[in-house]
Short mmCIF file of C-alpha atoms in Angstrom, two decimals:
data_model
loop_
_atom_site.label_atom_id
_atom_site.label_comp_id
_atom_site.label_asym_id
_atom_site.label_seq_id
_atom_site.Cartn_x
_atom_site.Cartn_y
_atom_site.Cartn_z
CA MET A 1 12.68 -8.51 24.25
CA MET A 2 8.96 -9.07 24.90
CA TRP A 3 7.41 -10.25 28.15
CA ALA A 4 4.63 -12.75 28.69
CA ALA A 5 1.74 -11.99 31.02
CA HIS A 6 3.29 -14.01 33.87
CA GLY A 7 6.61 -12.17 33.57
CA ASP A 8 8.71 -14.66 31.61
CA LYS A 9 10.71 -13.40 28.67
CA MET A 10 9.34 -14.23 25.24
CA PRO A 11 11.58 -14.67 22.19
CA GLU A 12 11.86 -11.64 19.93
CA PHE A 13 10.96 -13.81 16.93
CA ASP A 14 8.80 -16.91 16.69
CA MET A 15 10.84 -18.27 13.78
CA VAL A 16 14.04 -17.43 11.95
CA VAL A 17 14.71 -17.98 8.23
CA ALA A 18 18.36 -18.15 7.22
CA GLN A 19 19.79 -19.53 4.00
CA ASP A 20 22.92 -20.79 5.75
CA GLY A 21 20.90 -23.19 7.89
CA SER A 22 21.40 -21.32 11.16
CA GLY A 23 17.67 -20.64 11.58
CA ASP A 24 14.52 -22.72 11.75
CA PHE A 25 14.03 -22.78 7.98
CA THR A 26 16.02 -21.96 4.87
CA THR A 27 13.06 -20.72 2.81
CA ILE A 28 10.40 -18.15 3.57
CA THR A 29 7.71 -20.34 2.05
CA ASP A 30 8.38 -23.18 4.50
CA ALA A 31 8.36 -20.80 7.47
CA ILE A 32 5.02 -19.29 6.50
CA PHE A 33 3.51 -22.74 5.96
CA ALA A 34 4.60 -23.69 9.49
CA ALA A 35 3.15 -20.53 11.06
CA PRO A 36 -0.16 -20.99 12.88
CA ASN A 37 -3.45 -20.47 11.09
CA CYS A 38 -5.88 -17.86 12.38
CA SER A 39 -3.42 -16.52 14.93
CA PHE A 40 -4.98 -14.21 17.51
CA ARG A 41 -1.57 -12.68 18.34
CA ARG A 42 1.15 -11.21 16.20
CA TYR A 43 3.45 -13.94 14.92
CA ARG A 44 6.93 -12.70 13.98
CA ILE A 45 9.24 -14.33 11.45
CA LYS A 46 12.79 -13.02 11.11
CA ILE A 47 14.26 -13.24 7.61
CA ARG A 48 18.01 -12.88 7.70
CA ALA A 49 20.04 -11.27 4.94
CA GLY A 50 20.00 -13.01 1.60
CA THR A 51 18.42 -13.14 -1.84
CA TYR A 52 15.37 -15.42 -1.68
CA ASN A 53 14.25 -16.61 -5.12
CA GLU A 54 10.71 -17.51 -4.15
CA ASN A 55 7.18 -17.01 -5.43
CA ILE A 56 5.16 -16.64 -2.22
CA ILE A 57 1.39 -16.57 -1.76
CA ILE A 58 0.32 -15.98 1.85
CA GLY A 59 -3.13 -17.50 2.24
CA ALA A 60 -6.02 -15.93 4.10
CA LYS A 61 -5.63 -18.10 7.21
CA LYS A 62 -2.15 -16.79 8.05
CA THR A 63 -3.49 -13.83 10.01
CA ASN A 64 -1.46 -11.36 12.08
CA LEU A 65 1.84 -12.34 10.50
CA THR A 66 4.93 -10.10 10.55
CA LEU A 67 7.97 -10.62 8.32
CA ILE A 68 11.07 -8.74 9.49
CA GLY A 69 14.14 -8.57 7.27
CA ASP A 70 17.65 -7.30 7.86
CA GLY A 71 17.09 -4.17 5.76
CA MET A 72 16.05 -3.16 2.26
CA ASP A 73 19.62 -3.58 1.04
CA SER A 74 20.08 -6.97 2.72
CA THR A 75 16.88 -9.05 2.52
CA LEU A 76 15.46 -9.45 -0.99
CA ILE A 77 12.56 -11.59 -2.20
CA THR A 78 12.73 -11.83 -5.98
CA TRP A 79 10.97 -13.70 -8.75
CA ARG A 80 10.41 -13.38 -12.46
CA LYS A 81 6.85 -13.69 -13.73
CA ARG A 82 5.04 -11.61 -16.33
CA LYS A 83 1.61 -11.41 -17.85
CA SER A 84 1.81 -13.25 -21.17
CA SER A 85 0.17 -16.09 -23.04
CA SER A 86 3.04 -18.42 -22.15
CA GLU A 87 3.23 -17.63 -18.40
CA VAL A 88 0.10 -16.23 -16.71
CA ASN A 89 -2.94 -14.61 -18.24
CA SER A 90 -3.65 -12.11 -15.47
CA THR A 91 -1.77 -9.27 -13.81
CA TYR A 92 -3.00 -10.68 -10.50
CA GLY A 93 -1.07 -13.89 -11.07
CA THR A 94 2.31 -12.27 -11.74
CA ALA A 95 3.01 -11.20 -8.16
CA THR A 96 6.32 -12.22 -6.63
CA VAL A 97 4.59 -12.05 -3.23
CA GLY A 98 0.82 -12.06 -2.77
CA ILE A 99 -0.66 -11.21 0.64
CA HIS A 100 -4.23 -12.36 1.35
CA ALA A 101 -4.12 -12.71 5.14
CA ASN A 102 -5.41 -9.80 7.20
CA GLY A 103 -3.24 -8.03 9.74
CA PHE A 104 -0.04 -8.59 7.73
CA VAL A 105 3.09 -6.50 8.44
CA ALA A 106 6.41 -6.39 6.57
CA LYS A 107 9.52 -4.52 7.67
CA PHE A 108 13.01 -4.04 6.26
CA ILE A 109 12.48 -6.21 3.15
CA SER A 110 12.78 -5.67 -0.62
CA PHE A 111 10.25 -7.23 -3.02
CA GLU A 112 11.18 -7.52 -6.69
CA ASN A 113 9.80 -8.78 -9.98
CA THR A 114 12.54 -8.84 -12.62
CA ALA A 115 10.20 -9.45 -15.58
CA GLY A 116 9.03 -6.79 -18.01
CA ALA A 117 12.33 -5.44 -19.30
CA GLU A 118 12.30 -7.30 -22.63
CA ASN A 119 8.99 -6.26 -24.19
CA LYS A 120 6.59 -3.35 -23.93
CA ASN A 121 3.40 -3.50 -21.91
CA GLU A 122 4.31 -6.53 -19.82
CA GLN A 123 2.75 -6.28 -16.37
CA ALA A 124 4.90 -7.76 -13.62
CA VAL A 125 3.83 -7.25 -9.99
CA ALA A 126 6.41 -7.28 -7.19
CA LEU A 127 3.86 -7.21 -4.35
CA LEU A 128 0.11 -7.78 -4.32
CA SER A 129 -1.48 -6.68 -1.05
CA ALA A 130 -5.07 -7.74 -0.43
CA SER A 131 -4.63 -7.68 3.35
CA ASN A 132 -6.93 -5.65 5.54
CA TYR A 133 -5.15 -3.60 8.22
CA SER A 134 -1.76 -4.30 6.69
CA ALA A 135 1.36 -2.17 7.12
CA TYR A 136 4.71 -1.96 5.34
CA TYR A 137 7.67 -0.21 6.93
CA ARG A 138 10.98 0.54 5.27
CA CYS A 139 10.32 -1.89 2.45
CA ARG A 140 11.38 -1.55 -1.18
CA PHE A 141 9.25 -2.55 -4.17
CA ILE A 142 11.11 -2.95 -7.46
CA GLY A 143 9.57 -3.47 -10.87
CA LEU A 144 8.61 -1.73 -14.09
CA GLN A 145 4.95 -1.75 -15.12
CA ASP A 146 2.48 -2.49 -12.27
CA THR A 147 5.05 -2.86 -9.49
CA LEU A 148 2.78 -2.50 -6.44
CA TYR A 149 -0.78 -3.81 -6.53
CA ALA A 150 -2.60 -2.35 -3.51
CA LYS A 151 -5.67 -4.36 -4.36
CA LYS A 152 -8.24 -3.73 -1.61
CA ASP A 153 -9.03 -2.93 2.02
CA ILE A 154 -7.14 -0.72 4.47
CA GLN A 155 -3.35 -0.44 4.14
CA PHE A 156 -0.46 1.75 5.24
CA PHE A 157 3.03 2.24 3.77
CA ARG A 158 5.65 4.17 5.72
CA GLU A 159 9.20 5.12 4.65
CA CYS A 160 9.11 2.71 1.73
CA GLU A 161 10.73 2.97 -1.71
CA ILE A 162 8.64 2.18 -4.79
CA TYR A 163 10.20 1.89 -8.27
CA GLY A 164 8.42 1.53 -11.60
CA THR A 165 7.25 2.95 -14.91
CA ILE A 166 3.63 2.59 -16.04
CA ASP A 167 0.84 2.54 -13.42
CA PHE A 168 3.36 1.28 -10.93
CA ILE A 169 1.14 1.95 -7.91
CA PHE A 170 -2.31 0.62 -8.75
CA GLY A 171 -5.38 -1.05 -7.28
CA ASP A 172 -8.32 0.02 -5.14
CA ALA A 173 -7.13 -0.24 -1.56
CA ARG A 174 -7.90 2.47 0.95
CA VAL A 175 -4.26 3.32 1.53
CA VAL A 176 -1.92 6.03 2.75
CA PHE A 177 1.68 6.24 1.58
CA GLN A 178 3.53 8.35 4.12
CA ASN A 179 7.16 9.54 4.04
CA CYS A 180 7.84 7.24 1.09
CA LYS A 181 10.21 7.71 -1.82
CA ILE A 182 8.50 7.06 -5.15
CA LEU A 183 10.94 6.71 -8.04
CA ALA A 184 10.00 6.66 -11.71
CA ARG A 185 12.24 4.47 -13.87
CA LYS A 186 13.11 4.53 -17.57
CA PRO A 187 10.37 2.97 -19.71
CA PHE A 188 10.67 1.84 -23.33
CA PRO A 189 11.14 4.58 -25.97
CA GLY A 190 7.83 6.25 -26.71
CA GLN A 191 6.28 5.31 -23.37
CA SER A 192 5.34 7.68 -20.57
CA ASN A 193 5.49 7.03 -16.84
CA THR A 194 2.31 7.16 -14.77
CA ILE A 195 2.92 6.85 -11.05
CA THR A 196 -0.60 5.92 -9.93
CA ALA A 197 -3.60 4.15 -11.45
CA GLU A 198 -6.29 4.01 -8.78
CA GLY A 199 -9.23 1.75 -9.56
CA ARG A 200 -12.33 2.88 -7.65
CA GLU A 201 -15.38 1.76 -9.67
CA SER A 202 -18.21 3.40 -7.73
CA ALA A 203 -18.88 6.82 -6.27
CA PHE A 204 -19.62 5.00 -3.00
CA GLY A 205 -16.47 2.87 -3.09
CA ILE A 206 -14.11 3.19 -0.12
CA GLY A 207 -10.88 2.91 -2.11
CA GLY A 208 -8.43 5.71 -2.70
CA PHE A 209 -4.72 6.53 -2.70
CA VAL A 210 -3.29 9.21 -0.43
CA ILE A 211 0.35 10.18 -0.97
CA HIS A 212 1.40 12.16 2.09
CA ASN A 213 4.75 13.84 2.72
CA CYS A 214 6.43 11.67 0.10
CA THR A 215 9.17 12.41 -2.44
CA LEU A 216 8.31 11.80 -6.09
CA THR A 217 11.50 11.79 -8.13
CA ALA A 218 13.48 10.04 -10.87
CA ALA A 219 15.39 6.79 -10.42
CA PRO A 220 19.02 6.71 -11.65
CA ASP A 221 18.14 4.90 -14.89
CA LEU A 222 15.60 7.59 -15.78
CA LEU A 223 18.08 10.36 -15.02
CA ALA A 224 20.55 8.68 -17.37
CA SER A 225 18.01 8.14 -20.17
CA THR A 226 19.21 9.15 -23.64
CA TYR A 227 15.64 9.81 -24.82
CA PRO A 228 12.95 12.08 -23.34
CA VAL A 229 10.38 10.56 -20.98
CA LYS A 230 7.22 12.21 -19.70
CA THR A 231 6.16 11.39 -16.16
CA TYR A 232 2.67 12.01 -14.75
CA LEU A 233 1.24 11.79 -11.25
CA GLY A 234 -1.29 9.25 -12.43
CA ARG A 235 -4.21 8.33 -14.63
CA PRO A 236 -7.71 7.01 -13.83
CA TRP A 237 -7.82 3.23 -14.15
CA LYS A 238 -11.55 3.16 -13.35
CA ASP A 239 -14.42 5.64 -13.60
CA TYR A 240 -14.30 6.89 -10.00
CA SER A 241 -10.55 6.81 -9.47
CA ARG A 242 -9.50 8.73 -6.34
CA THR A 243 -5.98 9.99 -5.61
CA VAL A 244 -4.86 12.75 -3.26
CA ILE A 245 -1.28 14.03 -3.18
CA MET A 246 -0.53 16.32 -0.26
CA GLU A 247 2.41 17.89 1.53
CA SER A 248 4.80 16.04 -0.78
CA PHE A 249 7.90 16.97 -2.78
CA LEU A 250 7.32 16.75 -6.54
CA ASP A 251 10.57 16.84 -8.48
CA VAL A 252 11.18 18.39 -11.87
CA LEU A 253 10.27 15.19 -13.74
CA ILE A 254 6.51 15.77 -13.21
CA GLU A 255 4.83 17.14 -16.33
CA VAL A 256 3.18 20.53 -15.88
CA GLN A 257 -0.28 19.13 -16.67
CA GLY A 258 0.22 16.69 -13.82
CA TRP A 259 -2.25 13.99 -14.82
CA LEU A 260 -2.97 11.87 -17.89
CA GLU A 261 -6.26 10.59 -19.28
CA TRP A 262 -6.79 6.85 -19.58
CA LYS A 263 -6.27 5.96 -23.21
CA GLY A 264 -9.57 5.77 -25.05
CA ASN A 265 -11.67 7.09 -22.17
CA SER A 266 -11.78 10.86 -21.82
CA THR A 267 -15.08 10.93 -19.88
CA ARG A 268 -13.49 9.60 -16.67
CA SER A 269 -12.04 13.03 -16.00
CA ASN A 270 -15.56 14.12 -15.04
CA THR A 271 -16.20 11.44 -12.40
CA ILE A 272 -12.79 11.00 -10.77
CA TYR A 273 -11.62 12.61 -7.52
CA TYR A 274 -8.07 13.97 -7.85
CA GLU A 275 -6.67 16.56 -5.46
CA GLU A 276 -3.37 18.25 -4.69
CA TYR A 277 -2.68 20.06 -1.46
CA ASN A 278 0.31 22.09 -0.24
CA ASN A 279 2.96 20.26 -2.24
CA ARG A 280 6.43 21.60 -2.85
CA GLY A 281 9.26 21.27 -5.35
CA PRO A 282 9.71 22.16 -9.03
CA GLY A 283 6.96 19.76 -10.12
CA ALA A 284 4.37 21.10 -7.67
CA ASP A 285 3.32 24.21 -9.62
CA THR A 286 -0.39 23.72 -10.38
CA ASN A 287 -0.92 26.72 -12.68
CA ASP A 288 -0.90 24.59 -15.83
CA ARG A 289 -2.56 21.47 -14.44
CA VAL A 290 -5.35 19.64 -16.28
CA ASN A 291 -8.70 21.37 -16.49
CA TRP A 292 -10.85 18.43 -15.47
CA GLN A 293 -14.14 18.49 -13.64
CA GLY A 294 -12.84 15.85 -11.25
CA TYR A 295 -9.55 17.59 -10.43
CA ARG A 296 -8.92 20.42 -8.06
CA VAL A 297 -6.25 22.12 -5.99
CA ILE A 298 -7.26 22.63 -2.36
CA SER A 299 -5.81 25.29 -0.10
CA SER A 300 -7.61 24.78 3.21
CA PRO A 301 -6.26 22.32 5.81
CA MET A 302 -9.85 21.49 6.71
CA GLU A 303 -10.36 20.04 3.22
CA ALA A 304 -7.18 17.98 3.50
CA ILE A 305 -7.83 16.59 6.99
CA PRO A 306 -10.22 13.83 5.78
CA PHE A 307 -7.24 12.28 3.96
CA THR A 308 -4.88 12.05 6.93
CA VAL A 309 -3.88 8.73 8.49
CA ARG A 310 -6.14 9.45 11.44
CA ALA A 311 -9.23 10.12 9.34
CA PHE A 312 -8.84 8.22 6.07
CA ILE A 313 -7.66 4.84 7.39
CA SER A 314 -8.57 5.26 11.09
CA GLY A 315 -4.89 4.77 11.86
CA ASP A 316 -5.08 5.44 15.59
CA ALA A 317 -7.27 2.34 16.00
CA TRP A 318 -4.85 -0.19 14.52
CA ILE A 319 -1.42 1.09 13.38
CA PRO A 320 0.07 1.19 16.92
CA SER A 321 -0.38 -2.58 17.14
CA THR A 322 1.86 -3.03 14.08
CA GLU A 323 4.75 -1.20 15.77
CA VAL A 324 5.11 1.02 12.69
CA PRO A 325 5.57 4.77 13.28
CA TYR A 326 3.10 7.18 11.70
CA GLU A 327 2.01 10.80 11.65
CA PRO A 328 -1.74 10.90 12.29
CA ASP A 329 -2.36 14.43 11.03
CA LEU A 330 -1.12 16.94 8.48
CA ILE A 331 2.53 17.94 8.76
CA GLU A 332 1.69 21.65 8.77
CA MET A 333 -1.45 22.42 10.71
CA PRO A 334 -2.06 25.06 13.41
CA LEU A 335 -2.94 23.62 16.80
CA PHE A 336 -6.33 25.29 16.93
CA ILE A 337 -7.25 23.66 13.62
CA THR A 338 -6.08 20.30 14.95
CA SER A 339 -8.47 20.69 17.87
CA LEU A 340 -11.35 21.72 15.65
CA ALA A 341 -10.64 18.87 13.26
CA SER A 342 -10.70 16.32 16.07
CA GLN A 343 -14.05 17.61 17.27
CA ASP A 344 -15.41 17.56 13.73
CA LEU A 345 -14.23 14.01 13.11
CA ALA A 346 -15.72 12.91 16.42
CA LYS A 347 -19.10 14.06 15.16
CA LYS A 348 -18.73 12.50 11.72
CA THR A 349 -17.03 9.24 12.65
CA ASN A 350 -18.77 6.40 14.41
CA LEU A 351 -16.02 4.05 15.56
CA VAL A 352 -17.33 0.79 16.95
CA MET A 353 -14.67 -1.44 18.54
CA MET A 354 -15.05 -5.14 19.22
CA LYS A 355 -13.25 -6.82 22.11
CA SER A 356 -9.59 -5.80 22.21
CA LEU A 357 -7.16 -8.23 20.66
CA PRO A 358 -3.75 -8.96 22.16
CA LEU A 359 -2.31 -7.09 19.18
CA ALA A 360 -4.59 -4.16 19.92
CA VAL A 361 -6.40 -4.21 16.59
CA ALA A 362 -10.15 -3.62 16.50
CA PHE A 363 -12.78 -4.24 13.94
CA VAL A 364 -14.04 -0.97 12.65
CA LEU A 365 -17.37 0.27 11.47
CA LEU A 366 -16.46 3.60 9.98
CA VAL A 367 -19.22 5.92 8.99
CA PHE A 368 -17.72 9.03 7.51
CA SER A 369 -19.69 11.22 5.15
CA GLN A 370 -18.31 14.04 3.03
CA SER A 371 -18.38 15.40 -0.48
CA SER A 372 -15.62 13.16 -1.83
CA GLY A 373 -17.76 10.03 -1.63
CA ILE A 374 -16.51 8.41 1.61
CA LEU A 375 -18.13 5.72 2.95
CA VAL A 376 -20.04 3.26 4.94
CA ARG A 377 -17.86 0.24 5.74
CA ALA A 378 -18.16 -2.76 8.04
CA ASP A 379 -15.49 -5.47 8.39
CA LEU A 380 -16.83 -8.66 9.89
CA VAL A 381 -15.05 -11.72 11.18
CA ASP A 382 -15.36 -14.96 9.22
CA ASP A 383 -16.37 -18.04 11.20
CA THR A 384 -13.28 -19.85 9.93
CA CYS A 385 -11.03 -17.92 12.26
CA MET A 386 -13.41 -16.84 15.00
CA LYS A 387 -12.19 -17.34 18.56
CA THR A 388 -14.64 -17.23 21.46
CA ASP A 389 -12.91 -14.39 23.29
CA ASN A 390 -10.34 -13.35 20.72
CA PRO A 391 -11.80 -12.63 17.28
CA VAL A 392 -9.15 -12.38 14.59
CA PHE A 393 -8.96 -11.11 11.05
CA CYS A 394 -9.70 -13.92 8.62
CA THR A 395 -11.69 -14.36 5.44
CA SER A 396 -12.41 -17.42 3.36
CA THR A 397 -9.59 -19.72 2.34
CA LEU A 398 -7.53 -18.35 -0.53
CA ARG A 399 -7.91 -19.92 -3.91
CA SER A 400 -4.37 -20.09 -5.23
CA ALA A 401 -3.42 -18.12 -8.32
CA PRO A 402 -2.53 -20.24 -11.33
CA GLY A 403 0.97 -21.62 -11.00
CA SER A 404 1.30 -20.72 -7.33
CA ALA A 405 0.81 -22.57 -4.09
CA SER A 406 -1.04 -21.11 -1.12
CA THR A 407 0.75 -21.22 2.22
CA ASP A 408 -2.48 -22.06 4.06
CA ALA A 409 -1.95 -25.41 5.76
#
């Protein structure tokens, strides 16, 4: 139970969605539409157990929204939409749930797109996240090709499960996946699995995927496959693709070469930034990895520290407000190195905080320079959602994807 400033108890949830009519709404879409625009505090919607067949687009004005389910096995949002001439002509438009409002949090929910099982090369996104300072905790993402589209901005996934086949974690967000279970599924005969497809297009781009202390393994349908399937850690979607896998368990399914070139573009291997650090498991042996200019194995904690939650996504400044647990540093790091790293980051990082929000999130100007091409980034508040004393995350009004309705009022 939460407490208001004057001492009165506040309700644990602002709204409740229940299919049996016992809550405020029976659909998630209606609840989100009724939520306030440009909220300067965290607004919590409880989604009780059930299978919700909905195609949901959360518009940019629905800031600081939290959806809380009854558990990955109990609360499911599912839809069926694929990229095809008869349905939608973009991968972007296939998402079961699309998040465009900053400060979004989801907990204890499964997101699913059931399309893509009939024909090869059909992209079908379960979740599209274009939300700055967004967090996902104990959520499940189920699909085949292109399951999770981490499109842009700063994001964090903790203790989630992600299922898919080809490029099933893709986009150009600046994101850390921590303590997650990443499960490769059975593709069509003749296809290979690629877990990541990061899309950084410039050497100065801020995007990048960090997979930290995760388990990369096979889903039950892949284990039961009657034909051989090769599974790779990823391939470079764009010229400056950046992916770091560290302190994670790589199961036997990972091919010894580790990484795969993007079909028809072998030169990207020279400009990408791929690293592995201190991984474990039968798939973690790096002796026969690709011999690319843009790939390397690092052995020093000091080289891995820039990709921790604390350093890479400035997690200490905003994750506590989401009420999602996190590990700010490496799992295995001597205390004296931790101290040195903190001092080093203090010199390299210029963290400028605006007035504190009730949800304890600040706007960040992060200036962090190092050999991997990190960044100069400023996130500014749009006038649409500016409050005099309480600035909030908000960008311009979302233009709805074809065939979908925005939940902006």
